[in-house]
Amino acid sequence: TTPATAAAAAPNPQVGKAMPTIIPPTQAASAGPHDIQLGALVSMAKANEAWQILLARVPDLLAGRTPVVVPGTVNGQTFYRLRLGGFASAAAAAAFCDRLKTRHVACYVPPK
């Protein structure tokens, strides 16, 4: 199951609550150059929704973090990649992904 599929299938306990704005990558402050990717969604709204679902599932790991959304086009379709940045190394990003995976949250470290 991809993060996007899992996020779309999960109920949203945040329905009706204000969603934070996801910061575009050009504006995001980063403590390090490496990211993890949590999903690739079909719209910015779906990326916001996926973030809220993930935040509700693993608040101890994601609270206080600010996601970025990186748009990209694959085979003519735009996707919105939900990412967290600020990792000092690819190894640190991979270690954080491993922690998420133990909680059944799919993620990976995208290539630079």
Short mmCIF file of C-alpha atoms in Angstrom, two decimals, residues 29-89:
data_model
loop_
_atom_site.label_atom_id
_atom_site.label_comp_id
_atom_site.label_asym_id
_atom_site.label_seq_id
_atom_site.Cartn_x
_atom_site.Cartn_y
_atom_site.Cartn_z
CA ALA A 29 13.18 26.53 6.52
CA SER A 30 15.35 23.45 6.70
CA ALA A 31 17.91 22.29 9.25
CA GLY A 32 19.36 19.86 6.72
CA PRO A 33 19.29 19.09 3.02
CA HIS A 34 17.63 15.66 3.09
CA ASP A 35 13.92 14.86 2.86
CA ILE A 36 11.60 11.93 3.33
CA GLN A 37 8.54 11.42 1.16
CA LEU A 38 5.25 10.38 2.75
CA GLY A 39 3.04 10.28 -0.32
CA ALA A 40 2.27 11.54 -3.81
CA LEU A 41 -1.24 12.94 -4.07
CA VAL A 42 -3.36 14.26 -6.94
CA SER A 43 -4.01 17.70 -5.41
CA MET A 44 -2.76 20.12 -2.78
CA ALA A 45 -6.01 19.52 -0.86
CA LYS A 46 -5.33 15.77 -0.82
CA ALA A 47 -1.78 16.45 0.38
CA ASN A 48 -3.18 18.55 3.25
CA GLU A 49 -5.66 15.80 4.07
CA ALA A 50 -2.96 13.11 4.01
CA TRP A 51 -0.81 15.19 6.36
CA GLN A 52 -3.69 15.54 8.83
CA ILE A 53 -4.30 11.79 8.75
CA LEU A 54 -0.63 11.02 9.31
CA LEU A 55 -0.36 13.62 12.07
CA ALA A 56 -3.31 11.99 13.85
CA ARG A 57 -1.79 8.50 13.45
CA VAL A 58 1.71 9.28 14.73
CA PRO A 59 1.60 12.61 16.55
CA ASP A 60 4.59 11.73 18.71
CA LEU A 61 6.78 11.52 15.58
CA LEU A 62 5.25 14.25 13.43
CA ALA A 63 4.01 16.95 15.84
CA GLY A 64 5.96 20.17 15.47
CA ARG A 65 7.20 19.29 11.99
CA THR A 66 6.18 21.27 8.93
CA PRO A 67 5.64 19.37 5.71
CA VAL A 68 6.48 20.65 2.27
CA VAL A 69 4.72 19.76 -0.95
CA VAL A 70 6.79 19.35 -4.09
CA PRO A 71 4.72 19.33 -7.28
CA GLY A 72 5.94 17.16 -10.11
CA THR A 73 4.61 15.84 -13.40
CA VAL A 74 4.72 12.16 -14.32
CA ASN A 75 3.32 11.01 -17.68
CA GLY A 76 1.44 14.29 -18.07
CA GLN A 77 -0.22 14.18 -14.63
CA THR A 78 0.72 16.50 -11.78
CA PHE A 79 1.34 14.94 -8.39
CA TYR A 80 1.95 16.70 -5.10
CA ARG A 81 4.71 14.95 -3.17
CA LEU A 82 4.21 15.22 0.59
CA ARG A 83 7.63 15.52 2.21
CA LEU A 84 9.36 16.37 5.46
CA GLY A 85 12.75 17.98 5.25
CA GLY A 86 15.50 19.05 7.57
CA PHE A 87 17.46 15.83 7.93
CA ALA A 88 21.23 16.33 8.17
CA SER A 89 22.05 13.20 6.17
#
